[in-house]
mmCIF file with all atom_site columns, N, CA and C in Angstrom:
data_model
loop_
_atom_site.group_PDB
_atom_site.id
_atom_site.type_symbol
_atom_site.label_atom_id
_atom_site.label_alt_id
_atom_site.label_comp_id
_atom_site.label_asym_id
_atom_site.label_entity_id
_atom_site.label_seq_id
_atom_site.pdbx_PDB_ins_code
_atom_site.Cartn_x
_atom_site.Cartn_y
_atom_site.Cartn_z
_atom_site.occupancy
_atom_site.B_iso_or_equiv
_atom_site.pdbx_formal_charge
_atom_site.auth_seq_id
_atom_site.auth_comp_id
_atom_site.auth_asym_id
_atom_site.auth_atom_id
_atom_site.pdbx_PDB_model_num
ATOM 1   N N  . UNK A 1 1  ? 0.855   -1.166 0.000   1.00 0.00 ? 1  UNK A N  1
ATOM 2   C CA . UNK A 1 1  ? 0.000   0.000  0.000   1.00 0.00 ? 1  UNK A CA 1
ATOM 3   C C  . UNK A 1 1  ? 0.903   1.231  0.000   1.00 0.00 ? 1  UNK A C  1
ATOM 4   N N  . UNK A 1 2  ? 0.640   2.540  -1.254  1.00 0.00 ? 2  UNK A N  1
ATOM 5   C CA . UNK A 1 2  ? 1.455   3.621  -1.020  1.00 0.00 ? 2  UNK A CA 1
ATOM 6   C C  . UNK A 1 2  ? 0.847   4.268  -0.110  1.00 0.00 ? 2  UNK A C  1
ATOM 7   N N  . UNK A 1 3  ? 1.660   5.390  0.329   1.00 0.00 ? 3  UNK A N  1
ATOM 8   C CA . UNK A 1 3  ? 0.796   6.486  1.306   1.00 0.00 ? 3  UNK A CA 1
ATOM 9   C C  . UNK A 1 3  ? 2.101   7.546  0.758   1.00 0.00 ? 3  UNK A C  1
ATOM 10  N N  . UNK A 1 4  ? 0.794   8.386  0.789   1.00 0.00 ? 4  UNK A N  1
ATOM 11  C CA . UNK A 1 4  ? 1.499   9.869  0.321   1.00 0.00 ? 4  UNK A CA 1
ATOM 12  C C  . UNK A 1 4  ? 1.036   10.992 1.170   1.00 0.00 ? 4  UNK A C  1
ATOM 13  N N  . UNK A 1 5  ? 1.800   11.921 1.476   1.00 0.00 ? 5  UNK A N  1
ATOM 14  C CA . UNK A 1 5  ? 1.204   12.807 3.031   1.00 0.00 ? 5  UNK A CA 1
ATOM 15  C C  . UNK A 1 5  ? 1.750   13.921 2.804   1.00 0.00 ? 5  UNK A C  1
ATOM 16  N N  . UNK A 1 6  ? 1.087   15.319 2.852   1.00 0.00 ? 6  UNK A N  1
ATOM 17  C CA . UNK A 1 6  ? 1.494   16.713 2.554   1.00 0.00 ? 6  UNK A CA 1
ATOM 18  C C  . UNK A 1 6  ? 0.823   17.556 3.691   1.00 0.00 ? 6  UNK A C  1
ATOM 19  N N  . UNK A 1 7  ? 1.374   18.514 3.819   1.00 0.00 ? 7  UNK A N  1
ATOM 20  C CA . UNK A 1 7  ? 1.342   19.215 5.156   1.00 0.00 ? 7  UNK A CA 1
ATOM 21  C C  . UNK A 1 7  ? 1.478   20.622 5.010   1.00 0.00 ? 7  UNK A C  1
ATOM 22  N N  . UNK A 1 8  ? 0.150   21.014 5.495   1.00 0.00 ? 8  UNK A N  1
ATOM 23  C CA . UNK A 1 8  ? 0.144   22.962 4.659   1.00 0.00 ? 8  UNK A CA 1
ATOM 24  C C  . UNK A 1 8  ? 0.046   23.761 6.335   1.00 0.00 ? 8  UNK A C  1
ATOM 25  N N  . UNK A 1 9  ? 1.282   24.394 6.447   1.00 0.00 ? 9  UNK A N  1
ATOM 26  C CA . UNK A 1 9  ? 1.285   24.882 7.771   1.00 0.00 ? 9  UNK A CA 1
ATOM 27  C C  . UNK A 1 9  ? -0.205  26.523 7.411   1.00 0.00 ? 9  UNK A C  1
ATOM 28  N N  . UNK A 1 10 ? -1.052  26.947 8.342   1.00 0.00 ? 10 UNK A N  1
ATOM 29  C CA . UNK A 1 10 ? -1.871  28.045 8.701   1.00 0.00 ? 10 UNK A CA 1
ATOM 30  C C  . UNK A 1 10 ? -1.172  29.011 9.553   1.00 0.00 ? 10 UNK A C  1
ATOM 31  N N  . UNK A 1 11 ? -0.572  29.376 8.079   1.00 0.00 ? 11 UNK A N  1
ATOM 32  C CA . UNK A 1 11 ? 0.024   30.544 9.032   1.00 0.00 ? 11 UNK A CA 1
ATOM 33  C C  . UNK A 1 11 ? -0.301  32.369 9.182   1.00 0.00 ? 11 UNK A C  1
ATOM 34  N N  . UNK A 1 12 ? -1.741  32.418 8.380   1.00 0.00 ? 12 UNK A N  1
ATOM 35  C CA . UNK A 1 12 ? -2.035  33.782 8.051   1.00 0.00 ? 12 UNK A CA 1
ATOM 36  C C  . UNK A 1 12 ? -3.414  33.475 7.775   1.00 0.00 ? 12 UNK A C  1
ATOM 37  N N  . UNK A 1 13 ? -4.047  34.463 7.583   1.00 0.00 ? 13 UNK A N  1
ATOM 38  C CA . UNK A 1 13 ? -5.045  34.633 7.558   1.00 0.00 ? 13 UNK A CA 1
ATOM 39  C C  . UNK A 1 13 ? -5.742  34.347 5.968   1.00 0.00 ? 13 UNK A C  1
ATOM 40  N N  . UNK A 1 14 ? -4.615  34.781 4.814   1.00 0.00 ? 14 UNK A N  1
ATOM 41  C CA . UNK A 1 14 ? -4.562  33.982 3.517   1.00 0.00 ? 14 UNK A CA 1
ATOM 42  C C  . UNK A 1 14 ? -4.575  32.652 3.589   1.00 0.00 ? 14 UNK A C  1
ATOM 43  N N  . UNK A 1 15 ? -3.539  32.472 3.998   1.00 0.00 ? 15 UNK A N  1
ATOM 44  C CA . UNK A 1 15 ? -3.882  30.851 4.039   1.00 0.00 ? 15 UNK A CA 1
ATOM 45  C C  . UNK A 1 15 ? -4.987  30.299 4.701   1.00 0.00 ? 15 UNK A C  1
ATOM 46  N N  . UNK A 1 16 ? -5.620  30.565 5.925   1.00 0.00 ? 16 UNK A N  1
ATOM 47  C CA . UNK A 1 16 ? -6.552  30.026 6.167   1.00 0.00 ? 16 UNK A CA 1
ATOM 48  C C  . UNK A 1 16 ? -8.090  30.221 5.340   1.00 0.00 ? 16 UNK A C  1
ATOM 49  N N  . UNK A 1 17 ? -8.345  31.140 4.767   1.00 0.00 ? 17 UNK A N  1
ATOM 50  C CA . UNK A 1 17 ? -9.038  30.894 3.477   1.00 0.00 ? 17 UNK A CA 1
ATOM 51  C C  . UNK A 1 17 ? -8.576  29.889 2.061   1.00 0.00 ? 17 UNK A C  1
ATOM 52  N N  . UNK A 1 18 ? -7.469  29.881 2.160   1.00 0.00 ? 18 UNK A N  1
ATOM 53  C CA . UNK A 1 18 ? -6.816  28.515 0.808   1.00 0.00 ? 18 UNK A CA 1
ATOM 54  C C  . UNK A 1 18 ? -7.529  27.590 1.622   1.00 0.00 ? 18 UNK A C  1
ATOM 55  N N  . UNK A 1 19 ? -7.447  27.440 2.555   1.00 0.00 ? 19 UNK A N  1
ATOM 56  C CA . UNK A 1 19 ? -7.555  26.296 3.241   1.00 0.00 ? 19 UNK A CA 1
ATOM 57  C C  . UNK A 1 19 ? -8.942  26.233 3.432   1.00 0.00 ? 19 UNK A C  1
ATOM 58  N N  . UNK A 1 20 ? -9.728  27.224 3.785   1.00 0.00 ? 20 UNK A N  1
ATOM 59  C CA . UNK A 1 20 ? -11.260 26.841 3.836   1.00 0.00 ? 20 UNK A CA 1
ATOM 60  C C  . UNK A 1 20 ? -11.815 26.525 2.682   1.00 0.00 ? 20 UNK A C  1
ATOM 61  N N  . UNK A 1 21 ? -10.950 27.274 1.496   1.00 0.00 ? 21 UNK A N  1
ATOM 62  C CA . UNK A 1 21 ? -11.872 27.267 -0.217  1.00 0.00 ? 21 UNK A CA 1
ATOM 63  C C  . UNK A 1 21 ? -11.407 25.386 -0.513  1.00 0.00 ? 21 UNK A C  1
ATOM 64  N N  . UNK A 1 22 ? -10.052 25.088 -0.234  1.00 0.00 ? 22 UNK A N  1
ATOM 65  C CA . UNK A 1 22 ? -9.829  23.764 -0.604  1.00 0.00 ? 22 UNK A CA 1
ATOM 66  C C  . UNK A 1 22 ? -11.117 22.721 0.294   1.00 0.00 ? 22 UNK A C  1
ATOM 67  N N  . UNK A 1 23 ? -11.201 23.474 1.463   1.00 0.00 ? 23 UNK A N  1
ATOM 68  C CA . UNK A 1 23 ? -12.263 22.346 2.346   1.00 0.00 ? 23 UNK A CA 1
ATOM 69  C C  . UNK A 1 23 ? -13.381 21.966 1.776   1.00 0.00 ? 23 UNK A C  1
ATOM 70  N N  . UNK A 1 24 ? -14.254 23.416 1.080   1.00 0.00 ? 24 UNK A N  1
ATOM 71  C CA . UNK A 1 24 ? -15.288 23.163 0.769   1.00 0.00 ? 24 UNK A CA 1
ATOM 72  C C  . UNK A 1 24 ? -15.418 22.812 -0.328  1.00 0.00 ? 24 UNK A C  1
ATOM 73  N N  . UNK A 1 25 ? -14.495 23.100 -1.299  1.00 0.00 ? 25 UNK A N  1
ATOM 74  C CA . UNK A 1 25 ? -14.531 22.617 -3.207  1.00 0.00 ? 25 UNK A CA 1
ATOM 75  C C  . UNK A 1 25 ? -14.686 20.578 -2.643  1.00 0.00 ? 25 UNK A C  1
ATOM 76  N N  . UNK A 1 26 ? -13.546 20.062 -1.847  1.00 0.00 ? 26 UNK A N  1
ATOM 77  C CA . UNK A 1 26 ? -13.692 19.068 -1.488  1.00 0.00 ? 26 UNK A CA 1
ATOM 78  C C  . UNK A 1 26 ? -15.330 18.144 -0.670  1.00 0.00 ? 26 UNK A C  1
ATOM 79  N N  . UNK A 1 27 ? -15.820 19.133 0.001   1.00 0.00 ? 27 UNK A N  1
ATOM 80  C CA . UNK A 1 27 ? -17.073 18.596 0.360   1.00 0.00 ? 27 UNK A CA 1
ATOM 81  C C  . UNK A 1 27 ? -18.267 18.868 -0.411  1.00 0.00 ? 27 UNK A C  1
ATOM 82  N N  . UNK A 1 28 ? -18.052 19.494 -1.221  1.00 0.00 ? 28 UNK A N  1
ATOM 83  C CA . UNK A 1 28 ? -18.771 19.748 -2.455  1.00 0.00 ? 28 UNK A CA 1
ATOM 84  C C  . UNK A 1 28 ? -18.926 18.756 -2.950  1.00 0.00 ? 28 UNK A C  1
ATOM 85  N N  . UNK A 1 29 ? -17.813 18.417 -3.540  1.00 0.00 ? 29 UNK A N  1
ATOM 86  C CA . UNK A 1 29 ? -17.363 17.056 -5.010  1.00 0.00 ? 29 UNK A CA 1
ATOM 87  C C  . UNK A 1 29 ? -17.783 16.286 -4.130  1.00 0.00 ? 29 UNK A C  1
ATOM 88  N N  . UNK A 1 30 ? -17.446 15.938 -2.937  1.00 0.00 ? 30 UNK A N  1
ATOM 89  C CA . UNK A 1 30 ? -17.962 14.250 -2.236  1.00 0.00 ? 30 UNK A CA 1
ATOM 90  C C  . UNK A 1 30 ? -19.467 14.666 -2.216  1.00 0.00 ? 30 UNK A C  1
ATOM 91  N N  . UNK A 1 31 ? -20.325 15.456 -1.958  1.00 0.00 ? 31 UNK A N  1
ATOM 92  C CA . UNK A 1 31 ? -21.733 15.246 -1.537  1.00 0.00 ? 31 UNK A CA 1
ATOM 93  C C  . UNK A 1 31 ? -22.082 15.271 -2.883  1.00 0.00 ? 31 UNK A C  1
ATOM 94  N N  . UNK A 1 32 ? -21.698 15.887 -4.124  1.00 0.00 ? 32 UNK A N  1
ATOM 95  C CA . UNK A 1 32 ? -22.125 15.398 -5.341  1.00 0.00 ? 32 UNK A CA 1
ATOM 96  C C  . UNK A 1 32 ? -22.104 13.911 -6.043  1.00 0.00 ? 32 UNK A C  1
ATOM 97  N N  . UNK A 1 33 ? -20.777 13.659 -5.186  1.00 0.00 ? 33 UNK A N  1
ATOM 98  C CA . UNK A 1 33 ? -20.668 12.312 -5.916  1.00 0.00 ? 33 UNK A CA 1
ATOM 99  C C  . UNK A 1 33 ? -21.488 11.414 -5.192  1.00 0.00 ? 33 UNK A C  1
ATOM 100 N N  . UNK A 1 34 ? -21.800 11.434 -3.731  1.00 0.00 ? 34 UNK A N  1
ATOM 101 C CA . UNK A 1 34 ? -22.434 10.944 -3.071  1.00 0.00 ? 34 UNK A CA 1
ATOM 102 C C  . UNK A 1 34 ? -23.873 10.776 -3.239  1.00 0.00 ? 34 UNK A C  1
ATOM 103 N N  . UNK A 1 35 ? -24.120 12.043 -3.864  1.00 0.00 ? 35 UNK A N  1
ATOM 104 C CA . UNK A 1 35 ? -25.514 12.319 -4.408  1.00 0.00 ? 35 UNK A CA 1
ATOM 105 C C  . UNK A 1 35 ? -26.008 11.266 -5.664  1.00 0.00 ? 35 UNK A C  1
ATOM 106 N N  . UNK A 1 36 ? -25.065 10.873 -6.719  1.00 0.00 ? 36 UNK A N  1
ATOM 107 C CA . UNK A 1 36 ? -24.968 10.203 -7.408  1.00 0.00 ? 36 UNK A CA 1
ATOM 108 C C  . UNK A 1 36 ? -25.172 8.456  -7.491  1.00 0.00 ? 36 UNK A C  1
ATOM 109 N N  . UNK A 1 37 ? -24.063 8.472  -6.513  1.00 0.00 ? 37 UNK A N  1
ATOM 110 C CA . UNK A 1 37 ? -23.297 6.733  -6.651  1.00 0.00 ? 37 UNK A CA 1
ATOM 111 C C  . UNK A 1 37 ? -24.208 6.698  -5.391  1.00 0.00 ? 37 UNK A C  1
ATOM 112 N N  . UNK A 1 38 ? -24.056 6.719  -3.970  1.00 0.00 ? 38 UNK A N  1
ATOM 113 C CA . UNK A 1 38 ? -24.692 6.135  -2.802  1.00 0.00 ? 38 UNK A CA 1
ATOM 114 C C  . UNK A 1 38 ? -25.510 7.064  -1.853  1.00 0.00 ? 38 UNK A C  1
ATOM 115 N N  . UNK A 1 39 ? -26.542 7.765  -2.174  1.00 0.00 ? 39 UNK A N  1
ATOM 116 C CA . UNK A 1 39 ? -27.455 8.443  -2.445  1.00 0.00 ? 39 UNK A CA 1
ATOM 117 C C  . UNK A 1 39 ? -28.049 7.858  -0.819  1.00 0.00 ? 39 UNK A C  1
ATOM 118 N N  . UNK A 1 40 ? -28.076 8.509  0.416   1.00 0.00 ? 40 UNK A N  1
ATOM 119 C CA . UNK A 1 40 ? -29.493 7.785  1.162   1.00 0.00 ? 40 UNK A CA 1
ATOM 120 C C  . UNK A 1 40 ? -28.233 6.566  1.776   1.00 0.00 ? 40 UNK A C  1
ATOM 121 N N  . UNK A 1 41 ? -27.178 6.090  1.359   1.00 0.00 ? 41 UNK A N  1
ATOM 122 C CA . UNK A 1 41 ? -26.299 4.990  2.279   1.00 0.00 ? 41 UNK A CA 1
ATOM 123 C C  . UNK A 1 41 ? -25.748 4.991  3.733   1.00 0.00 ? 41 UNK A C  1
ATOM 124 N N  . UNK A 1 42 ? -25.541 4.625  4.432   1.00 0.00 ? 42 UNK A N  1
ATOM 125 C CA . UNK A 1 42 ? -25.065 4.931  5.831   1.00 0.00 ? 42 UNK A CA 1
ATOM 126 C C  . UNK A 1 42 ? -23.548 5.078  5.302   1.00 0.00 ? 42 UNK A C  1
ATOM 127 N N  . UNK A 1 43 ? -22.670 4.646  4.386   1.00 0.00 ? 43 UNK A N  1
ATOM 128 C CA . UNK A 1 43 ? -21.361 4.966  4.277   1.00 0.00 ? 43 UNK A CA 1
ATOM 129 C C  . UNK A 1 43 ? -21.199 6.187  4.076   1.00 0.00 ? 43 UNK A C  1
ATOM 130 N N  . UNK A 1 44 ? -22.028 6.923  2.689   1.00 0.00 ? 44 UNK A N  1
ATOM 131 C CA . UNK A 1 44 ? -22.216 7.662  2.366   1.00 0.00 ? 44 UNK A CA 1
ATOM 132 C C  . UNK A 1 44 ? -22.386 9.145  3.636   1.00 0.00 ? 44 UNK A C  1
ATOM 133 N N  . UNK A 1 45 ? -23.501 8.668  4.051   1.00 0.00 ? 45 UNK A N  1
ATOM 134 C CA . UNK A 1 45 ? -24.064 10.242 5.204   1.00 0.00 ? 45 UNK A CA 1
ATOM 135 C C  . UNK A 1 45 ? -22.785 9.960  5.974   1.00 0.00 ? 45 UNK A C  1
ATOM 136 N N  . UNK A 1 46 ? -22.081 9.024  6.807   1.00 0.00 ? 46 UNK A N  1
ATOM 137 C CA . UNK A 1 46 ? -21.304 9.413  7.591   1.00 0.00 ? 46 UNK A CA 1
ATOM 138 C C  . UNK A 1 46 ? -19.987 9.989  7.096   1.00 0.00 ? 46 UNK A C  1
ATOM 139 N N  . UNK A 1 47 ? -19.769 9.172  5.824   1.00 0.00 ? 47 UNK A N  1
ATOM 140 C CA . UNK A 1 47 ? -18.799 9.988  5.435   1.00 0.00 ? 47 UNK A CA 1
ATOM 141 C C  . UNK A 1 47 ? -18.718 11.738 5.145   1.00 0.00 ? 47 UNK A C  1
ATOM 142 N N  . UNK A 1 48 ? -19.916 11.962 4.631   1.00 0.00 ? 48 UNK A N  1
ATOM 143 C CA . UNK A 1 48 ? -20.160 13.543 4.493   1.00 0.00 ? 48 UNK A CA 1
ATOM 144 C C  . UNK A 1 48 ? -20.447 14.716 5.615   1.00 0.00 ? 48 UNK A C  1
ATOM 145 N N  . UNK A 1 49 ? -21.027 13.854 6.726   1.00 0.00 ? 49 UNK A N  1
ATOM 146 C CA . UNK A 1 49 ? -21.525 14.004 8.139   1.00 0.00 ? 49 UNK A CA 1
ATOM 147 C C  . UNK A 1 49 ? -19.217 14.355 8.580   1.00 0.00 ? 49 UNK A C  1
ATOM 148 N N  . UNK A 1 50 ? -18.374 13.469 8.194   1.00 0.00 ? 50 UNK A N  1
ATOM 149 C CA . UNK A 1 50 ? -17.066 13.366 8.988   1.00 0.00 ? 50 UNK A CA 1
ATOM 150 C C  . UNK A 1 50 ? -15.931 14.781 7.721   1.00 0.00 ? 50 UNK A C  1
ATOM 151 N N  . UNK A 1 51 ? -16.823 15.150 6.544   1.00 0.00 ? 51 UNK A N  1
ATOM 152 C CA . UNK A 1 51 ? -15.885 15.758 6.088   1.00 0.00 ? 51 UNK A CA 1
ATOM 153 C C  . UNK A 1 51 ? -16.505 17.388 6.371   1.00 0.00 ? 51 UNK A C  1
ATOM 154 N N  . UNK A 1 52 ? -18.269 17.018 6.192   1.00 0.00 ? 52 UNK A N  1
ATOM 155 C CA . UNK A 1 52 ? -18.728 18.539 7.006   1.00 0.00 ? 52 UNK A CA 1
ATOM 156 C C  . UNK A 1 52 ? -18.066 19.042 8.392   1.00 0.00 ? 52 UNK A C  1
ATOM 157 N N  . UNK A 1 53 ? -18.086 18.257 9.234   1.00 0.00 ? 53 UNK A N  1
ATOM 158 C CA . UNK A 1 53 ? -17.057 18.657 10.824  1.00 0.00 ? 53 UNK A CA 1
ATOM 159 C C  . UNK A 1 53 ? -15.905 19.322 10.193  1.00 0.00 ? 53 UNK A C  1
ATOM 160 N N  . UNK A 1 54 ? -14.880 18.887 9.479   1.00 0.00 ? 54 UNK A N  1
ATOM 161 C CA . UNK A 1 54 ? -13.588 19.596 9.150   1.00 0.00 ? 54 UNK A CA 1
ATOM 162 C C  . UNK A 1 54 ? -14.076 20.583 8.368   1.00 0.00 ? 54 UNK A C  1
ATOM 163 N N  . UNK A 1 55 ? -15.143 20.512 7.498   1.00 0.00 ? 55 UNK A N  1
ATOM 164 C CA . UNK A 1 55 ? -14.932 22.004 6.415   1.00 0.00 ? 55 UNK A CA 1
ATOM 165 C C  . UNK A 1 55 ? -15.610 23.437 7.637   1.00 0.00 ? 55 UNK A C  1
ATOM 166 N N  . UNK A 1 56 ? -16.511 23.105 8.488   1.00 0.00 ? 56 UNK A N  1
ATOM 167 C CA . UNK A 1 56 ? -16.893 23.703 9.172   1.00 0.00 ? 56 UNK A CA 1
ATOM 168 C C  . UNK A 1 56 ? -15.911 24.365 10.369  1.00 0.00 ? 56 UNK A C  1
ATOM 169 N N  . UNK A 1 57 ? -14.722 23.684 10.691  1.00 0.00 ? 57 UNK A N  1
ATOM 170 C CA . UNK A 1 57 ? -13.981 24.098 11.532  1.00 0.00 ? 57 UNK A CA 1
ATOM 171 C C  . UNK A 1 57 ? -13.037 24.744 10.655  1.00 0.00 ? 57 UNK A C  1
ATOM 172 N N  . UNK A 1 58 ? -12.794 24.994 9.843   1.00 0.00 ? 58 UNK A N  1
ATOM 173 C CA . UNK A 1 58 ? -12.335 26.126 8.962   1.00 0.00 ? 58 UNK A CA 1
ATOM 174 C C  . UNK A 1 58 ? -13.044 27.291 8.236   1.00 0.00 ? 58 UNK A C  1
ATOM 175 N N  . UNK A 1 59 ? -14.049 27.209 8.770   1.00 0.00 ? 59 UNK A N  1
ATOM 176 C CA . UNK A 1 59 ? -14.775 28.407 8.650   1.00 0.00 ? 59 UNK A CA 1
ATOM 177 C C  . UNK A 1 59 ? -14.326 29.527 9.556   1.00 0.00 ? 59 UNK A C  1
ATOM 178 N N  . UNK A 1 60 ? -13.515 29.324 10.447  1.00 0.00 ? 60 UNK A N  1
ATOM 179 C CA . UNK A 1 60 ? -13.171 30.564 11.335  1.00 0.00 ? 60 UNK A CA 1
ATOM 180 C C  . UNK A 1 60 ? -11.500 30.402 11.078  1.00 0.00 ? 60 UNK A C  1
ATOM 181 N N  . UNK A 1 61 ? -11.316 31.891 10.622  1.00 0.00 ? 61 UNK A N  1
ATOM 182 C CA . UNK A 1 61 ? -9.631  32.094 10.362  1.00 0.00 ? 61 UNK A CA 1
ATOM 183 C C  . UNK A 1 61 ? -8.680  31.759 11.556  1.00 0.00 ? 61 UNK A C  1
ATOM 184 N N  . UNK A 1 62 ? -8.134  30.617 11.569  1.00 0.00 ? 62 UNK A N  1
ATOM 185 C CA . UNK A 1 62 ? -7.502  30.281 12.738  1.00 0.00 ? 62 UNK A CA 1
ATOM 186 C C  . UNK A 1 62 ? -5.726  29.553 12.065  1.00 0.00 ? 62 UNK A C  1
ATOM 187 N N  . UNK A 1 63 ? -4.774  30.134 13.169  1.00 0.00 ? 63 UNK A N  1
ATOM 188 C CA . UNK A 1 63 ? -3.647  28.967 12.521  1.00 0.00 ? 63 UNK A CA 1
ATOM 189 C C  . UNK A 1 63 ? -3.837  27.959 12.996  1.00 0.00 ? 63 UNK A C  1
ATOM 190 N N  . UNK A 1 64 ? -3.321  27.103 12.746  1.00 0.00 ? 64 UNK A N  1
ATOM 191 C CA . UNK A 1 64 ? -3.060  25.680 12.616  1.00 0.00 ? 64 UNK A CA 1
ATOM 192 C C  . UNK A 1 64 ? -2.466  24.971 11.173  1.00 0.00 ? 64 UNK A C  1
ATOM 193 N N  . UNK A 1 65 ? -2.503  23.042 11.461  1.00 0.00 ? 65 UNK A N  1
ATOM 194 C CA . UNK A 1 65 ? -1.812  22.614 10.041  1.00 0.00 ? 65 UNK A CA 1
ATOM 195 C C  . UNK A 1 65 ? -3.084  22.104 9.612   1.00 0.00 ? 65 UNK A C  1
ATOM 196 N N  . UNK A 1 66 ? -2.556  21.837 8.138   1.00 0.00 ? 66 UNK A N  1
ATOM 197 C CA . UNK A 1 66 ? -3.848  20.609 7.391   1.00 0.00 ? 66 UNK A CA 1
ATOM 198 C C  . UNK A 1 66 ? -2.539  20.181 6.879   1.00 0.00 ? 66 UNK A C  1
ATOM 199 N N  . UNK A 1 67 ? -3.234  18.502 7.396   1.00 0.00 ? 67 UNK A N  1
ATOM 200 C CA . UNK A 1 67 ? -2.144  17.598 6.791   1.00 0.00 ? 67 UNK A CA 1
ATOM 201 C C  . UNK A 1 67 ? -3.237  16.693 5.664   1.00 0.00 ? 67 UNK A C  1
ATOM 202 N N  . UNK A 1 68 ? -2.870  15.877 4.319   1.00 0.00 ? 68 UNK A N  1
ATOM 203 C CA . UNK A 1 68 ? -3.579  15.878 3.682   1.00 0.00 ? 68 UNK A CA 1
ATOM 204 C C  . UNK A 1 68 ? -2.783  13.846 3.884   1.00 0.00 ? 68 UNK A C  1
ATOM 205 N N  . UNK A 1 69 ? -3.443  12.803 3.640   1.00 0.00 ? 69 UNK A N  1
ATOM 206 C CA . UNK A 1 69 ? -2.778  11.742 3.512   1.00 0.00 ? 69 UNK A CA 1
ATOM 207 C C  . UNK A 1 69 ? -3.931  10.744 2.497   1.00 0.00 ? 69 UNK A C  1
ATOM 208 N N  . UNK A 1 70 ? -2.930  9.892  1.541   1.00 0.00 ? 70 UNK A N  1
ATOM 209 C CA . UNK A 1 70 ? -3.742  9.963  0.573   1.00 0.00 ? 70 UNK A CA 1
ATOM 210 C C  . UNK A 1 70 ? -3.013  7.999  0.726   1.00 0.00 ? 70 UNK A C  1
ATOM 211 N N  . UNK A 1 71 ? -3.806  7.115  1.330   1.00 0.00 ? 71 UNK A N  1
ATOM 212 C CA . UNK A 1 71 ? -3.716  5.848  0.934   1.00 0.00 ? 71 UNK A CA 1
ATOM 213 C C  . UNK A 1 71 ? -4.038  4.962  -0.064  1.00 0.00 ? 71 UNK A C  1
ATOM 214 N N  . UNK A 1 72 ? -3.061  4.513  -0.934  1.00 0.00 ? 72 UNK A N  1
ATOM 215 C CA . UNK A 1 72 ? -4.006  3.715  -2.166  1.00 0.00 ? 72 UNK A CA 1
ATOM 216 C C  . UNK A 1 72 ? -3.515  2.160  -2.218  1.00 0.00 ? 72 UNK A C  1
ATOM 217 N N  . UNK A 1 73 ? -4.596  1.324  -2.227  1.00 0.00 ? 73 UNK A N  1
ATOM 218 C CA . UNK A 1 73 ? -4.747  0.157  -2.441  1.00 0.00 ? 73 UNK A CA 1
ATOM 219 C C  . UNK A 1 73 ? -2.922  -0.211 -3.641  1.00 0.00 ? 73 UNK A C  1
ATOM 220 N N  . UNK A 1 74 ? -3.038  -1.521 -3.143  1.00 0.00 ? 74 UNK A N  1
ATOM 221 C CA . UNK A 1 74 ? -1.670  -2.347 -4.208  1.00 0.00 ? 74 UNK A CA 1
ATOM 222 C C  . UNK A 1 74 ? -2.711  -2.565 -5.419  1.00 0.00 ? 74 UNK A C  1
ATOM 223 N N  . UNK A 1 75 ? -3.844  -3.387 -5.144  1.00 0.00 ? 75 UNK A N  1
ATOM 224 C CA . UNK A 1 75 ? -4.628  -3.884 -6.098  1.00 0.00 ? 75 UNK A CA 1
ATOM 225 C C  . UNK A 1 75 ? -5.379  -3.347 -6.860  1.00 0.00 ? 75 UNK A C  1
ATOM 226 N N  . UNK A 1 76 ? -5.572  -3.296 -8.098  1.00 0.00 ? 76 UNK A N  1
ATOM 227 C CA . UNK A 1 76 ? -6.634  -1.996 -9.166  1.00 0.00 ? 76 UNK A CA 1
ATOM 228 C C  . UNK A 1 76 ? -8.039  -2.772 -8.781  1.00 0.00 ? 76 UNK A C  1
ATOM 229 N N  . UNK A 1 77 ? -8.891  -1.531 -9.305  1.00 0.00 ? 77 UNK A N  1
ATOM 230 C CA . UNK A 1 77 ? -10.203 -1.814 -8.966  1.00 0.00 ? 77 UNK A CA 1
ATOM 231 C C  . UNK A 1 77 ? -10.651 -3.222 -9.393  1.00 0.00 ? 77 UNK A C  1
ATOM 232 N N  . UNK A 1 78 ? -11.838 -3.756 -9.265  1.00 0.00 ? 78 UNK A N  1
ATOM 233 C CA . UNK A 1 78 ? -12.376 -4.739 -10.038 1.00 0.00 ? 78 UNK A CA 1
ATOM 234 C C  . UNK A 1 78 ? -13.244 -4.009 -10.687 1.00 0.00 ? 78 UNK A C  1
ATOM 235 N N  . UNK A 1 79 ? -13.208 -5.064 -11.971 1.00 0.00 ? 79 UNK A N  1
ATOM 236 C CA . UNK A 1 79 ? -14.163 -4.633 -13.017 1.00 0.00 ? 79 UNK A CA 1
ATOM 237 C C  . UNK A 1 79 ? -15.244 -5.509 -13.185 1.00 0.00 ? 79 UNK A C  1
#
């Protein structure tokens, strides 16, 4: 399994808007896609329910980090 991990220090008040606009473009695309593919699923709501908490706590200009970590399977999808 790779893992790939990036780390955006909050150090201004700019950045913490990069950081809120990246939050929400991201919970956007998942509740769309969610809207789509698993519509009404318990994977689905909790997952959107666990990425709303983070986009919402960047709604207030604060420092801190966002660390981003991105795990991907050895095996390709099945078809």
């Amino acid at each position: 399994m790779g893992e790939y991990k990036a780390t955006f220090e909050i150090e201004s008040k700019t950045d913490a808007h990069a950081v809120e606009r990246v939050l929400t473009r991201l919970y956007d695309s998942l509740r769309e896609e969610a809207r789509t593919v698993g519509e009404g699923t318990t994977d689905s709501t909790e997952m959107l329910e666990q990425f709303a908490t983070v986009r919402d706590a960047a709604q207030e200009p604060m420092p801190g980090t966002l660390t981003v970590i991105f795990e991907q399977d050895d095996d390709p999808f099945e078809e």
